Coordinates of N, CA and C in Angstrom, one line a residue:
X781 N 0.8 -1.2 0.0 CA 0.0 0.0 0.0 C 0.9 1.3 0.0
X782 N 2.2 0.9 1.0 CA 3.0 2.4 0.9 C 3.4 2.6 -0.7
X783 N 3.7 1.3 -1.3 CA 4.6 1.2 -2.9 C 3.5 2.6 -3.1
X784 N 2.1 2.0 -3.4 CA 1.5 2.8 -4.5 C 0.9 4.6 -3.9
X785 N 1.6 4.4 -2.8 CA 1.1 5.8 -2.2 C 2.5 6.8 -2.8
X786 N 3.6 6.3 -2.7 CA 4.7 7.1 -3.3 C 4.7 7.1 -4.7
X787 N 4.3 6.2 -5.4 CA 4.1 6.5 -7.1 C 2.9 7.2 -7.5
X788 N 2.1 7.5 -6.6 CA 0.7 8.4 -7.1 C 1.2 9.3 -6.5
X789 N 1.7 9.9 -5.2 CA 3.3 11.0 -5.1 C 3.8 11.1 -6.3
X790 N 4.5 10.8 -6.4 CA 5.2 10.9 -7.6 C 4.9 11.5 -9.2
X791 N 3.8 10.6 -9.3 CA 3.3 10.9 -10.6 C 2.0 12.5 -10.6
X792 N 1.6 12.9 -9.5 CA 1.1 14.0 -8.7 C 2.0 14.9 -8.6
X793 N 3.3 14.7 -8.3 CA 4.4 16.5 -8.5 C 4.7 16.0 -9.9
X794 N 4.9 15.3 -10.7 CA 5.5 15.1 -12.2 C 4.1 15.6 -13.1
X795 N 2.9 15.8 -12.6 CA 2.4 16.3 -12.9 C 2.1 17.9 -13.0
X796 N 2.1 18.6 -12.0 CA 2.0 19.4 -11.5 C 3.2 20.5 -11.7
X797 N 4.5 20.1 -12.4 CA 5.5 20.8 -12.4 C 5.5 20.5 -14.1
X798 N 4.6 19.6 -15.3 CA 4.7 19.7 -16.2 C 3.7 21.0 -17.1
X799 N 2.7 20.8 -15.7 CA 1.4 22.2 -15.9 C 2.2 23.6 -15.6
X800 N 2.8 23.3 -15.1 CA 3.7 25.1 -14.3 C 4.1 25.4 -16.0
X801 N 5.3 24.5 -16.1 CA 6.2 24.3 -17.3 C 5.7 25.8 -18.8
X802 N 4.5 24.5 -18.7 CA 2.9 25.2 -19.6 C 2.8 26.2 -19.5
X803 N 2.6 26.9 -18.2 CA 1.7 28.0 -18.0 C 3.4 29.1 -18.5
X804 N 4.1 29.1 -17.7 CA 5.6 30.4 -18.0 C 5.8 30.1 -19.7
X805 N 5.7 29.0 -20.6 CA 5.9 29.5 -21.8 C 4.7 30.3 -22.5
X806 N 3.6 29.8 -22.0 CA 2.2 30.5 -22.7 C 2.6 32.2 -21.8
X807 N 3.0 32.7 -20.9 CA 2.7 33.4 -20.1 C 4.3 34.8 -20.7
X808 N 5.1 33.8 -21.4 CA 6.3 34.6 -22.2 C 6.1 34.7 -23.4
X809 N 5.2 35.4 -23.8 CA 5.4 35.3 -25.5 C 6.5 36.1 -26.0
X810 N 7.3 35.8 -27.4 CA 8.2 36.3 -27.5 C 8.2 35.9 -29.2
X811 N 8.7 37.1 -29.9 CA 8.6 37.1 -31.4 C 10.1 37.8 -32.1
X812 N 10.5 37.4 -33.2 CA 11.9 38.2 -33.4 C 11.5 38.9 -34.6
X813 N 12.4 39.4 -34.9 CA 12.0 40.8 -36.2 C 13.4 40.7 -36.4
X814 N 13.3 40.8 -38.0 CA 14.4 41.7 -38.9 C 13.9 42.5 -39.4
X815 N 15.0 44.0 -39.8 CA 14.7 44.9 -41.0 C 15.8 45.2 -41.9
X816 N 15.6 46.0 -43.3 CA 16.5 46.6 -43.8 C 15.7 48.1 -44.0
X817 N 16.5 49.1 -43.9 CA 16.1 50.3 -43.6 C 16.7 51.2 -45.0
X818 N 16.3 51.4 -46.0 CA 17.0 52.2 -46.9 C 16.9 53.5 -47.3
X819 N 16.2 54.0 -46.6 CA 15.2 55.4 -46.5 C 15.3 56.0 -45.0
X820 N 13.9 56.4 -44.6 CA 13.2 56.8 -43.5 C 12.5 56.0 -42.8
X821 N 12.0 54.9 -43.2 CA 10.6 54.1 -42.1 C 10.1 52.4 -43.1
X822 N 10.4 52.0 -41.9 CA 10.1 50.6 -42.4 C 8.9 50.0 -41.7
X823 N 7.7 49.7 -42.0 CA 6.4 49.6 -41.6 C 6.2 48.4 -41.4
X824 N 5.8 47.7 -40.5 CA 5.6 46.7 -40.2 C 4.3 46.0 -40.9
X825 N 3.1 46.9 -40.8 CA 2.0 46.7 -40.6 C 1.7 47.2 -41.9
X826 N 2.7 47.9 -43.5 CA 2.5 47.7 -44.5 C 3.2 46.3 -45.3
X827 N 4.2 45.8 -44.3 CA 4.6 44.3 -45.0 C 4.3 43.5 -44.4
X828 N 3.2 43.6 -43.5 CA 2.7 42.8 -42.8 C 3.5 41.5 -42.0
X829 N 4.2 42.7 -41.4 CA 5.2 41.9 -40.5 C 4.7 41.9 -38.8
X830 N 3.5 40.8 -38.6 CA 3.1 41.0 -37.1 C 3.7 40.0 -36.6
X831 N 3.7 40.4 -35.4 CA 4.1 39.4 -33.8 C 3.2 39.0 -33.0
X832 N 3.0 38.2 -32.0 CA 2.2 37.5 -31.7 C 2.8 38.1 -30.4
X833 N 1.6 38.5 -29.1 CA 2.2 39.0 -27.7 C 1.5 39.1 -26.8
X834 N 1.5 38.9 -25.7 CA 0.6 38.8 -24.5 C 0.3 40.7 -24.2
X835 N -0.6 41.1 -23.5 CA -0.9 42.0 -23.2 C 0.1 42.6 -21.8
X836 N 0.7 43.3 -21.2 CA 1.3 43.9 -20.6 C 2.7 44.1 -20.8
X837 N 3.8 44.9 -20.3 CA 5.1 45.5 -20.7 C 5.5 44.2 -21.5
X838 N 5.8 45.1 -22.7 CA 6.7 44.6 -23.1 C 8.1 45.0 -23.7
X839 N 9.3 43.9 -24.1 CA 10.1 44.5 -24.4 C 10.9 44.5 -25.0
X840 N 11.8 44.7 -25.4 CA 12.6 44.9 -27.0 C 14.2 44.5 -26.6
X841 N 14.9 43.9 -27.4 CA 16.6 43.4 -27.4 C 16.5 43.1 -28.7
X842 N 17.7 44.2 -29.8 CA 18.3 43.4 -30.4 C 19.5 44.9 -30.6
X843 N 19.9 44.7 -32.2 CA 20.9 45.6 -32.9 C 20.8 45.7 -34.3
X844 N 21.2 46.7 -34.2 CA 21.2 47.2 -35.8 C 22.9 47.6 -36.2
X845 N 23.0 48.3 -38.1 CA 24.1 48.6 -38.1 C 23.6 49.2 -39.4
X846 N 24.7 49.9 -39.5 CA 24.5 50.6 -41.3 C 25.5 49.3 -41.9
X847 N 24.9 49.2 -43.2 CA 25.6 48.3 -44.1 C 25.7 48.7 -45.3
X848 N 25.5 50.0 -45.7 CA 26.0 50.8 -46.8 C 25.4 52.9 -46.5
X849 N 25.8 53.0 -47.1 CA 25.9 54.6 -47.5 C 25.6 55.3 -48.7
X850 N 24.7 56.0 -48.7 CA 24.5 57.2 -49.7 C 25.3 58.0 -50.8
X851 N 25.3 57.6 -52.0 CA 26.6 59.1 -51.9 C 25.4 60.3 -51.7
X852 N 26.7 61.6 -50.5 CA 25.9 62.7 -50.0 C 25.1 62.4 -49.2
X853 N 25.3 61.5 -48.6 CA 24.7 60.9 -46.8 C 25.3 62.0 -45.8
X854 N 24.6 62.5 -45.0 CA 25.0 62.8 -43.7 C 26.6 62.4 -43.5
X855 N 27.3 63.8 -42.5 CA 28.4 62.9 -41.6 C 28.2 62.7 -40.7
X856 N 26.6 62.6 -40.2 CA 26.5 62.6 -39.2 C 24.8 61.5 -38.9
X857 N 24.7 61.0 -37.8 CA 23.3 59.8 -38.2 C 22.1 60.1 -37.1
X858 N 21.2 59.9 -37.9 CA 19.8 60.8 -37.0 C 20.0 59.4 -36.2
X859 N 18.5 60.1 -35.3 CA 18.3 58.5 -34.2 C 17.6 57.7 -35.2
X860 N 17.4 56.1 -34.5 CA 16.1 55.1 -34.8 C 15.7 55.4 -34.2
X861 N 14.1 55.3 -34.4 CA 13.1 55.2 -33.0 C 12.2 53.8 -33.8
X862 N 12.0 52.9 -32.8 CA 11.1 51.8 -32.6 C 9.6 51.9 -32.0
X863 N 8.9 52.1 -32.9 CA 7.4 52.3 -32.5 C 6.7 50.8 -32.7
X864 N 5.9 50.4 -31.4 CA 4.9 49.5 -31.4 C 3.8 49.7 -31.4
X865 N 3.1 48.9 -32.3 CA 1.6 49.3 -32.5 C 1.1 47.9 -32.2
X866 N -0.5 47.9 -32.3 CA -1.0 46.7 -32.4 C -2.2 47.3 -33.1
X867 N -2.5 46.1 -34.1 CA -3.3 46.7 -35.3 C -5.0 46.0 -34.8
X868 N -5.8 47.3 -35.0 CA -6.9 47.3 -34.8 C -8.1 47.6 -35.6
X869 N -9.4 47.5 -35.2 CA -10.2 48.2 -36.5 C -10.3 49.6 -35.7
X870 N -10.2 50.6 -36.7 CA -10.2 52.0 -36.3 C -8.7 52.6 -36.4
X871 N -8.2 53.4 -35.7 CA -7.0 53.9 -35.1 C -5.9 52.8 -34.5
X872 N -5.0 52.6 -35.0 CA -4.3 51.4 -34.3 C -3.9 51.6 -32.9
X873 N -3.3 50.6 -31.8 CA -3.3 51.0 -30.6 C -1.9 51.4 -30.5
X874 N -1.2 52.3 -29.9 CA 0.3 52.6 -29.8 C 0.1 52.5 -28.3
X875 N 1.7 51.5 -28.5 CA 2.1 51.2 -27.1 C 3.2 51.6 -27.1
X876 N 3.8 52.3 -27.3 CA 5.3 53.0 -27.3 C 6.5 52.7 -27.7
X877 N 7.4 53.5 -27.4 CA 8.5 53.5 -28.7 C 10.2 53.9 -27.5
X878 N 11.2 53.3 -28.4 CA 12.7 53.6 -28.0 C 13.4 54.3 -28.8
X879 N 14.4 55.3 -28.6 CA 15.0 56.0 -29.4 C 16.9 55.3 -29.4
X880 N 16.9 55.0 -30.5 CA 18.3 54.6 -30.2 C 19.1 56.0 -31.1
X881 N 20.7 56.0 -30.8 CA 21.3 56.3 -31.8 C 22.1 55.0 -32.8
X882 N 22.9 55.5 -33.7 CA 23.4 54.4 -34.6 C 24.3 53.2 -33.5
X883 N 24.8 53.9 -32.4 CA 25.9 53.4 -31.8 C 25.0 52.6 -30.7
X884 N 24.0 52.7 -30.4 CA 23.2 52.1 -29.3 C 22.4 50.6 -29.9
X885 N 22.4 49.5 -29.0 CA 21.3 48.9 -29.2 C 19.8 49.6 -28.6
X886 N 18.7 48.6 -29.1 CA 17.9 49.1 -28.9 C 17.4 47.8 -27.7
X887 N 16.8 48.0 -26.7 CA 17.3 47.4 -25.5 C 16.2 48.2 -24.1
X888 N 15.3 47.3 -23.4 CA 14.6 47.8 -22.6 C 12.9 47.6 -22.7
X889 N 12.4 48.1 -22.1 CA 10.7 48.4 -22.3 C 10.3 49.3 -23.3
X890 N 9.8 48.7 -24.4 CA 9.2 49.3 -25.6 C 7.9 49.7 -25.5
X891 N 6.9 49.2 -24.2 CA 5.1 49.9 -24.3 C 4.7 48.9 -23.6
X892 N 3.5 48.9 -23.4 CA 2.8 48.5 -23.0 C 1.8 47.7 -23.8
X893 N 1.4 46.5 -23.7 CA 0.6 45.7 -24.8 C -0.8 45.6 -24.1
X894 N -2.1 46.3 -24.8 CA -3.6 46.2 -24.2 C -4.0 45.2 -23.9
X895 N -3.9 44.0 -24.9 CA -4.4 42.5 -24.9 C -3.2 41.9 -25.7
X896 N -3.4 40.3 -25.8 CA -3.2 39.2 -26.0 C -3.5 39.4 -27.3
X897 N -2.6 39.3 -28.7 CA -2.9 39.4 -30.1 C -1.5 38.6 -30.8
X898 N -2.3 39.0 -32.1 CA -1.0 38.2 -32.8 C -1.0 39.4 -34.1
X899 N -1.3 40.4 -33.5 CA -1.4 41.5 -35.2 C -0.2 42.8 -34.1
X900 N 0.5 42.3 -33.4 CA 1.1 43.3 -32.9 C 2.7 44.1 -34.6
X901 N 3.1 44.9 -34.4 CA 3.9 45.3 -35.6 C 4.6 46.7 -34.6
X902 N 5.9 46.7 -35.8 CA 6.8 48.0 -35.6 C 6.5 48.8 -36.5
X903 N 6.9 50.3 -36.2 CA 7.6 51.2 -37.1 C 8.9 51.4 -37.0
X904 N 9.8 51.3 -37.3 CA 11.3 51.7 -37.4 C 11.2 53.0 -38.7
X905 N 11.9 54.0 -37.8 CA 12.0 55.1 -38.3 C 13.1 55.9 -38.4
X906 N 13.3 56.6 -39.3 CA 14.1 58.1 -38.6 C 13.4 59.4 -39.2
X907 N 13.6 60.9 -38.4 CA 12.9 61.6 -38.7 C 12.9 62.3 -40.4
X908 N 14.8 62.1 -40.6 CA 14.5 62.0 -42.0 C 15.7 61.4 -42.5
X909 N 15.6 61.2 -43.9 CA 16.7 60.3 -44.5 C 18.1 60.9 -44.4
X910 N 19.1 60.1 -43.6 CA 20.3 61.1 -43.4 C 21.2 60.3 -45.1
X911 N 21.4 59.1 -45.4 CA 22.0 58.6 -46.5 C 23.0 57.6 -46.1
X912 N 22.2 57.1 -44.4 CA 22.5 55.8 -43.9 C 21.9 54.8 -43.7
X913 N 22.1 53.9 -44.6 CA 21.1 52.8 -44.6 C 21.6 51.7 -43.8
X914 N 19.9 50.9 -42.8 CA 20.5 50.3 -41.4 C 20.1 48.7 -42.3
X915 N 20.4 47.7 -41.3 CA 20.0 46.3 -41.0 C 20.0 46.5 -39.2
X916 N 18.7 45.8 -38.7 CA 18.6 45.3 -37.7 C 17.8 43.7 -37.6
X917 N 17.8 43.4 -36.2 CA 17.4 42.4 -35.7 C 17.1 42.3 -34.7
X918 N 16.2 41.3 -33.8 CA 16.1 41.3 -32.6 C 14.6 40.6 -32.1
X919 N 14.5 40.8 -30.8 CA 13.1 40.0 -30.6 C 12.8 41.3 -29.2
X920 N 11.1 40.9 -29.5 CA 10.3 41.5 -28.9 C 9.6 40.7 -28.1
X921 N 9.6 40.6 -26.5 CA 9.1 39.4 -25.6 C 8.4 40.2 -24.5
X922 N 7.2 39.5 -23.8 CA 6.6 40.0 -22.6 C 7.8 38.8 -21.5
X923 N 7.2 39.4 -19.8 CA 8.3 38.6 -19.1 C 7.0 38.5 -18.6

C-alpha cells in the first residue's frame, strides 16, 4: 500500500510541475523581427510583418548597423526610433517607442501591450533620410 502511495506521489508532482512548465511558456510570449532600412521608415504593418504578444510590458533586445551609404549621406546619423503598434479596427493601438542612436542597441521596455494578439507590428524610423542605410534584428518578448 505504501509502494503505490509514493508513485501516485510521484506521478502528482511530475504532474503538476509539467502544468507550471505550460503555463511560463504561454505566459512569455516572444517574437523576433528583422529589417532593412534604406530610407526613412520601415512599416511593419504595410509588409505585414506582425508578432504574436501577451498583453502587458513589453520589451525589445536586439541591434542594428549601417551596411552601406548614400553618396551625399549625412556625416552625421539621426536617431532610430522603434514604434509598437498593435493593429486594430479604427486607429491602431500605440504602445510605445525607443529612441536609439546608430551606436546604441535598442534594449529595454518598448510599451505596454492592451491584450493578448498576434497582429502586434513595428515602425522603425528616422525623422529624416540622413543617407545611412540600417539592417537590424532582434526579438520583442513579454516577461
Amino acid at each position: 500500500m505504501k509502494k503505490y502511495k509514493n508513485i501516485i506521489a510521484m506521478l502528482l508532482a511530475t504532474s503538476i510541475m509539467m502544468a507550471s512548465v505550460g503555463m511560463v511558456t504561454y505566459a512569455a510570449a516572444s517574437s523576433s523581427y528583422s529589417y532593412t532600412m534604406n530610407y526613412r521608415l520601415v512599416d511593419g504593418s504595410k509588409n505585414k510583418q506582425y508578432y504574436t504578444l501577451n498583453g502587458g510590458r513589453i520589451y525589445i533586445s536586439g541591434s542594428h548597423h549601417e551596411y552601406s551609404t548614400d553618396k551625399g549621406a549625412l556625416k552625421t546619423y539621426n536617431n532610430i526610433y522603434y514604434a509598437l503598434y498593435r493593429k486594430r479596427a479604427g486607429a491602431d493601438y500605440y504602445c510605445g517607442k525607443i529612441i536609439c542612436s546608430i551606436k546604441d542597441s535598442p534594449s529595454g521596455i518598448i510599451g505596454i501591450g492592451d491584450k493578448t494578439s498576434s497582429k502586434y507590428y513595428l515602425q522603425i524610423y528616422k525623422v529624416e533620410d540622413d543617407g545611412h542605410n540600417i539592417k537590424g534584428s532582434g526579438r520583442l518578448k513579454n516577461r
